[in-house]
mmCIF file of N, CA and C in Angstrom:
data_model
loop_
_atom_site.group_PDB
_atom_site.id
_atom_site.type_symbol
_atom_site.label_atom_id
_atom_site.label_comp_id
_atom_site.label_asym_id
_atom_site.label_seq_id
_atom_site.Cartn_x
_atom_site.Cartn_y
_atom_site.Cartn_z
ATOM 1 N N UNK A 265 23.053 -94.533 -28.373
ATOM 2 C CA UNK A 265 23.946 -93.867 -29.335
ATOM 3 C C UNK A 265 23.128 -92.990 -30.289
ATOM 4 N N UNK A 266 22.020 -93.517 -30.753
ATOM 5 C CA UNK A 266 21.181 -92.747 -31.688
ATOM 6 C C UNK A 266 20.688 -91.464 -31.005
ATOM 7 N N UNK A 267 20.253 -91.603 -29.747
ATOM 8 C CA UNK A 267 19.761 -90.423 -29.024
ATOM 9 C C UNK A 267 20.890 -89.417 -28.827
ATOM 10 N N UNK A 268 22.088 -89.900 -28.560
ATOM 11 C CA UNK A 268 23.243 -89.005 -28.378
ATOM 12 C C UNK A 268 23.486 -88.201 -29.641
ATOM 13 N N UNK A 269 23.390 -88.862 -30.795
ATOM 14 C CA UNK A 269 23.607 -88.159 -32.064
ATOM 15 C C UNK A 269 22.543 -87.092 -32.266
ATOM 16 N N UNK A 270 21.295 -87.446 -31.931
ATOM 17 C CA UNK A 270 20.206 -86.476 -32.092
ATOM 18 C C UNK A 270 20.434 -85.273 -31.195
ATOM 19 N N UNK A 271 20.870 -85.542 -29.955
ATOM 20 C CA UNK A 271 21.127 -84.457 -29.005
ATOM 21 C C UNK A 271 22.212 -83.533 -29.545
ATOM 22 N N UNK A 272 23.256 -84.130 -30.122
ATOM 23 C CA UNK A 272 24.355 -83.332 -30.674
ATOM 24 C C UNK A 272 23.847 -82.467 -31.825
ATOM 25 N N UNK A 273 22.982 -83.043 -32.656
ATOM 26 C CA UNK A 273 22.427 -82.280 -33.783
ATOM 27 C C UNK A 273 21.590 -81.113 -33.261
ATOM 28 N N UNK A 274 20.814 -81.372 -32.202
ATOM 29 C CA UNK A 274 19.989 -80.308 -31.627
ATOM 30 C C UNK A 274 20.864 -79.167 -31.142
ATOM 31 N N UNK A 275 21.974 -79.510 -30.484
ATOM 32 C CA UNK A 275 22.895 -78.478 -29.983
ATOM 33 C C UNK A 275 23.449 -77.673 -31.147
ATOM 34 N N UNK A 276 23.829 -78.351 -32.221
ATOM 35 C CA UNK A 276 24.386 -77.652 -33.387
ATOM 36 C C UNK A 276 23.342 -76.715 -33.979
ATOM 37 N N UNK A 277 22.107 -77.212 -34.106
ATOM 38 C CA UNK A 277 21.034 -76.390 -34.680
ATOM 39 C C UNK A 277 20.797 -75.169 -33.792
ATOM 40 N N UNK A 278 20.839 -75.382 -32.475
ATOM 41 C CA UNK A 278 20.621 -74.264 -31.541
ATOM 42 C C UNK A 278 21.738 -73.248 -31.691
ATOM 43 N N UNK A 279 22.969 -73.714 -31.782
ATOM 44 C CA UNK A 279 24.113 -72.796 -31.907
ATOM 45 C C UNK A 279 24.001 -71.978 -33.187
ATOM 46 N N UNK A 280 23.487 -72.615 -34.251
ATOM 47 C CA UNK A 280 23.346 -71.904 -35.533
ATOM 48 C C UNK A 280 22.106 -71.007 -35.501
ATOM 49 N N UNK A 281 21.055 -71.472 -34.814
ATOM 50 C CA UNK A 281 19.796 -70.728 -34.782
ATOM 51 C C UNK A 281 19.948 -69.425 -34.001
ATOM 52 N N UNK A 282 20.708 -69.456 -32.896
ATOM 53 C CA UNK A 282 20.870 -68.244 -32.084
ATOM 54 C C UNK A 282 21.477 -67.101 -32.886
ATOM 55 N N UNK A 283 22.615 -67.287 -33.548
ATOM 56 C CA UNK A 283 23.198 -66.209 -34.351
ATOM 57 C C UNK A 283 22.246 -65.742 -35.457
ATOM 58 N N UNK A 284 21.517 -66.661 -36.059
ATOM 59 C CA UNK A 284 20.584 -66.290 -37.134
ATOM 60 C C UNK A 284 19.523 -65.345 -36.581
ATOM 61 N N UNK A 285 18.987 -65.671 -35.398
ATOM 62 C CA UNK A 285 17.971 -64.808 -34.791
ATOM 63 C C UNK A 285 18.579 -63.451 -34.471
ATOM 64 N N UNK A 286 19.813 -63.433 -34.024
ATOM 65 C CA UNK A 286 20.465 -62.157 -33.692
ATOM 66 C C UNK A 286 20.610 -61.308 -34.950
ATOM 67 N N UNK A 287 20.984 -61.952 -36.051
ATOM 68 C CA UNK A 287 21.149 -61.193 -37.302
ATOM 69 C C UNK A 287 19.796 -60.652 -37.762
ATOM 70 N N UNK A 288 18.742 -61.474 -37.601
ATOM 71 C CA UNK A 288 17.410 -61.021 -38.020
ATOM 72 C C UNK A 288 16.983 -59.828 -37.173
ATOM 73 N N UNK A 289 17.297 -59.877 -35.882
ATOM 74 C CA UNK A 289 16.928 -58.803 -34.973
ATOM 75 C C UNK A 289 17.798 -57.581 -35.279
#
């Protein structure tokens, strides 16, 4: 369960990180 939560957080961070990189570019 703990690993599942971490995986979900990673996905959220990735989803937020991609748009941020696009805006920076």
